[in-house]
Short mmCIF file of C-alpha atoms in Angstrom, two decimals:
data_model
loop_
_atom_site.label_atom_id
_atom_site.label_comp_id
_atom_site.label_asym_id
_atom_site.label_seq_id
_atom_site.Cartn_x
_atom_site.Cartn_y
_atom_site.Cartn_z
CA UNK A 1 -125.40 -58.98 -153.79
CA UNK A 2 -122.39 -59.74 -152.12
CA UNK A 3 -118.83 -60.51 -154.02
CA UNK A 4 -116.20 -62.76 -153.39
CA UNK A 5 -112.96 -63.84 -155.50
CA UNK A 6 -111.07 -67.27 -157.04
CA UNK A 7 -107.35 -66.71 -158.08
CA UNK A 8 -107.95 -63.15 -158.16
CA UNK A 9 -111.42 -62.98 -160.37
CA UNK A 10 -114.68 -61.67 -158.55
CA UNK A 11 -117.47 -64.11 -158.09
CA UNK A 12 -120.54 -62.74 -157.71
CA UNK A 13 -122.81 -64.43 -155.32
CA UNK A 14 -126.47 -65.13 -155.15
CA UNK A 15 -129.07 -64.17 -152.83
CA UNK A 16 -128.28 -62.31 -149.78
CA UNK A 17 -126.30 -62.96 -146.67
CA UNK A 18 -128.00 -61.97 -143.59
CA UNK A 19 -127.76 -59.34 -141.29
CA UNK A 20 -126.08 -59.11 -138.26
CA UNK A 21 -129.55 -58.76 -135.25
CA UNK A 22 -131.59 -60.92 -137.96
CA UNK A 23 -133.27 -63.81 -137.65
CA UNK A 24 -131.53 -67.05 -138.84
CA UNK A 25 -133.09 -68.09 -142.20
CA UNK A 26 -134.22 -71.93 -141.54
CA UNK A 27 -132.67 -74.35 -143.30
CA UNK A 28 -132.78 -77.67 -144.13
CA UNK A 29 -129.58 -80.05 -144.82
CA UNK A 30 -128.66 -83.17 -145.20
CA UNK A 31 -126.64 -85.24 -142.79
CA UNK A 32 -124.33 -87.97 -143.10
CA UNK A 33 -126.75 -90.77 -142.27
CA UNK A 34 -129.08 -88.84 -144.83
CA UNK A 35 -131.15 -87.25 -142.32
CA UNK A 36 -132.65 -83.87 -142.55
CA UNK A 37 -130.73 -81.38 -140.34
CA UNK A 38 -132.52 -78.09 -139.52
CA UNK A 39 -131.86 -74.95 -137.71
CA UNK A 40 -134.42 -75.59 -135.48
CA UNK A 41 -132.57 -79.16 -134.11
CA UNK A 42 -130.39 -76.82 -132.50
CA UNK A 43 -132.59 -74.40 -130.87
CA UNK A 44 -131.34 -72.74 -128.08
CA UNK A 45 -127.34 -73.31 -128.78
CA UNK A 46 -124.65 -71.56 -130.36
CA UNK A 47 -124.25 -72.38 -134.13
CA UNK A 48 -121.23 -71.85 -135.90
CA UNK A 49 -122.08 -72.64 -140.24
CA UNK A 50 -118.45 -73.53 -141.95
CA UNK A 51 -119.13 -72.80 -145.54
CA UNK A 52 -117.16 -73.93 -147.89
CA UNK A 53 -117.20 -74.99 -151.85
CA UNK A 54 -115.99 -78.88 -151.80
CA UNK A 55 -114.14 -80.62 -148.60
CA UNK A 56 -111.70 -82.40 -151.43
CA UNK A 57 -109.94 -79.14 -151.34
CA UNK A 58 -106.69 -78.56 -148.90
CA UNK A 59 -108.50 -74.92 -147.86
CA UNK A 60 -112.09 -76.45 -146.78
CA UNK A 61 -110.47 -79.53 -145.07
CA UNK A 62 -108.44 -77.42 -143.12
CA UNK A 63 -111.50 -75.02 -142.05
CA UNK A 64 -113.04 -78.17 -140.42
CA UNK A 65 -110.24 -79.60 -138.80
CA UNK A 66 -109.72 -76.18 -137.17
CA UNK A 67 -113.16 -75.56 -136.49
CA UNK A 68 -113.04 -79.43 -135.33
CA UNK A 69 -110.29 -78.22 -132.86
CA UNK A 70 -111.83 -75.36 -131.47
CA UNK A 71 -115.38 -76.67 -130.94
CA UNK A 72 -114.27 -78.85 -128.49
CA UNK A 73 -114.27 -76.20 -125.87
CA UNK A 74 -117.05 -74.25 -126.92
CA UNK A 75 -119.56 -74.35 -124.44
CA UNK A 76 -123.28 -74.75 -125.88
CA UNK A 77 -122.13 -74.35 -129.49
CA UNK A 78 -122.21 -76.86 -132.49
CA UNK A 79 -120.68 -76.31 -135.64
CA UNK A 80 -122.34 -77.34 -139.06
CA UNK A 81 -120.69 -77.32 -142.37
CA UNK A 82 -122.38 -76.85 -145.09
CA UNK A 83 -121.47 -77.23 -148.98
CA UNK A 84 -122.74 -79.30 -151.79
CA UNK A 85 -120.29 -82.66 -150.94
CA UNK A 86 -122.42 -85.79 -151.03
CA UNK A 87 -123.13 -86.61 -147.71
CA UNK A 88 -121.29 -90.13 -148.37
CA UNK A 89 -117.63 -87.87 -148.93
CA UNK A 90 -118.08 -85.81 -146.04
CA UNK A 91 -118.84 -89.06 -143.75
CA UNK A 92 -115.58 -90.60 -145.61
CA UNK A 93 -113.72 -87.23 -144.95
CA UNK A 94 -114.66 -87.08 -141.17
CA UNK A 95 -113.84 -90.84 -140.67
CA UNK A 96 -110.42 -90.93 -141.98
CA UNK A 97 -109.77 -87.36 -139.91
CA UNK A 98 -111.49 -88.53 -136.37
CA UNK A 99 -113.51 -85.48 -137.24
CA UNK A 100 -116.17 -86.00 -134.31
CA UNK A 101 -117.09 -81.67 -133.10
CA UNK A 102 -118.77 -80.81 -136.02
CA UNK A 103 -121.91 -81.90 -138.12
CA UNK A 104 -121.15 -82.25 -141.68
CA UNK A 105 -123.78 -81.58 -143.68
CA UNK A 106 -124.84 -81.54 -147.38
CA UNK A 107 -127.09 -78.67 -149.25
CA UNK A 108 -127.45 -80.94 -152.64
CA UNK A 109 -130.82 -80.62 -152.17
CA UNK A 110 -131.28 -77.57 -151.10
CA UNK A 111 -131.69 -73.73 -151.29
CA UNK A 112 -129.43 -73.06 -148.45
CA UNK A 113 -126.71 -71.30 -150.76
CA UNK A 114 -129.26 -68.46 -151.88
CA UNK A 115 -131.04 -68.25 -148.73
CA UNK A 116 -127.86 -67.69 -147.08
CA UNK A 117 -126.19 -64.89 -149.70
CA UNK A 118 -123.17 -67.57 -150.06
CA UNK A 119 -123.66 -69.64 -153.69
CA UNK A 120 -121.38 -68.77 -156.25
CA UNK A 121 -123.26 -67.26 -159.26
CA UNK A 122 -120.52 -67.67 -161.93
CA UNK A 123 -117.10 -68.00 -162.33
CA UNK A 124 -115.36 -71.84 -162.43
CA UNK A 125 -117.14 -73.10 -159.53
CA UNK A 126 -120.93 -71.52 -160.67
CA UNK A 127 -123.09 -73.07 -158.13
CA UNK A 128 -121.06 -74.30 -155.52
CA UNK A 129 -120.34 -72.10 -152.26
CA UNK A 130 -118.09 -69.68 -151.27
CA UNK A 131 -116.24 -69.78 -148.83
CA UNK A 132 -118.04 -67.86 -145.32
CA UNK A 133 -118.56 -68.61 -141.78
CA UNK A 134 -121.79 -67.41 -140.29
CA UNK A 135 -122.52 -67.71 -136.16
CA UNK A 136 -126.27 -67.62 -135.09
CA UNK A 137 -127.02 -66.82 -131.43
CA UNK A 138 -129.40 -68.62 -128.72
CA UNK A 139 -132.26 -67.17 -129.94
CA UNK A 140 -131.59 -67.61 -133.59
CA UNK A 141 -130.22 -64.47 -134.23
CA UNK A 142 -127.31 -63.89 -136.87
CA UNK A 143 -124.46 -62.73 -134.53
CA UNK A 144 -121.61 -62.57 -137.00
CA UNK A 145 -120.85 -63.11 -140.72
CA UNK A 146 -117.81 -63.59 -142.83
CA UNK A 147 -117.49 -63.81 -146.33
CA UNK A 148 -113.73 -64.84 -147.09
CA UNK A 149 -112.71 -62.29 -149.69
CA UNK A 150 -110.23 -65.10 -151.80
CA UNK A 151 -111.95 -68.41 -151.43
CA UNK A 152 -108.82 -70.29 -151.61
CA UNK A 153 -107.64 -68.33 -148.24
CA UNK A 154 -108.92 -70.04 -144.81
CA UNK A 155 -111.49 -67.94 -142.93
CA UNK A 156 -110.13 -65.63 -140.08
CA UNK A 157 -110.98 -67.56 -137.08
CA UNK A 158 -110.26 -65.17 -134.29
CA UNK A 159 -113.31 -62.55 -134.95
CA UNK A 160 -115.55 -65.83 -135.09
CA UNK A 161 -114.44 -67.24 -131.94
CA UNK A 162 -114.65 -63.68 -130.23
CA UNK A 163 -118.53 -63.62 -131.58
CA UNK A 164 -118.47 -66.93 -129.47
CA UNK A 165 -117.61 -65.11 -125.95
#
């Protein structure tokens, strides 16, 4: 089980991130339009999942816009985010930012946060996600995975972007 912290207090998380050479767990999300959104819709691209606890905070908004940024020159890649937002903030969110390089996407009904290693298992925030970035290759394979220690710090985007290259 993996660890992360708020404000200084460990979190422990549930379930188990995967492995760098590993297959991809599938998931299912939900999109803004309230469509499914799966792993597989993206078969044979670049996948970059920005997880983060709640896009109402100044941390996870950031994250997207960057990631928002940067996708726009990455060549066979799409980035999803995943947390538990409804999808109706996230489509408010991306709207008022011009937020148009990324898929927002919604895990309220989901298990993505334990198949992925990245749901919070106490602490404040019990249940939401912490705050990781995960890239899954071409074939589906995990390529690189971040857990941000402090989930109130952004995630360090330059090792992510090298995994991109």
């Amino acid at each position: 089980m993996a660890t992360t912290a708020y404000q200084g207090t460990t979190i422990n998380l549930v379930g188990m991130l995967p492995n760098v050479g590993d297959a991809a767990p599938d998931f299912t999300l939900t999109g803004e339009e309230l469509n499914d959104v799966t792993l597989q819709d993206f078969a044979g691209k670049r996948v970059v999942l920005n997880v983060f606890p709640s896009i109402d905070t100044p941390t996870c908004a950031a994250s997207v816009r960057r990631f928002n940024e940067e996708a726009a020159s990455l060549d066979n890649t799409v980035v999803i985010t995943a947390s538990k937002d409804l999808p109706f903030a996230l489509s408010r969110f991306c709207g008022a930012e011009g937020i148009e390089n990324v898929v927002a996407t919604s895990a309220f009904r989901s298990t993505f946060g334990v198949d992925y290693g990245v749901e919070q298992g106490d602490g404040d925030m019990h249940g939401l996600f912490a705050r990781a970035v995960i890239v899954v290759d071409e074939s589906g394979k995990v390529a690189y995975t971040q857990i941000v220690p402090e989930i109130a710090d952004e995630p360090d985007y330059e090792p992510v972007l090298a995994a991109l290259k």
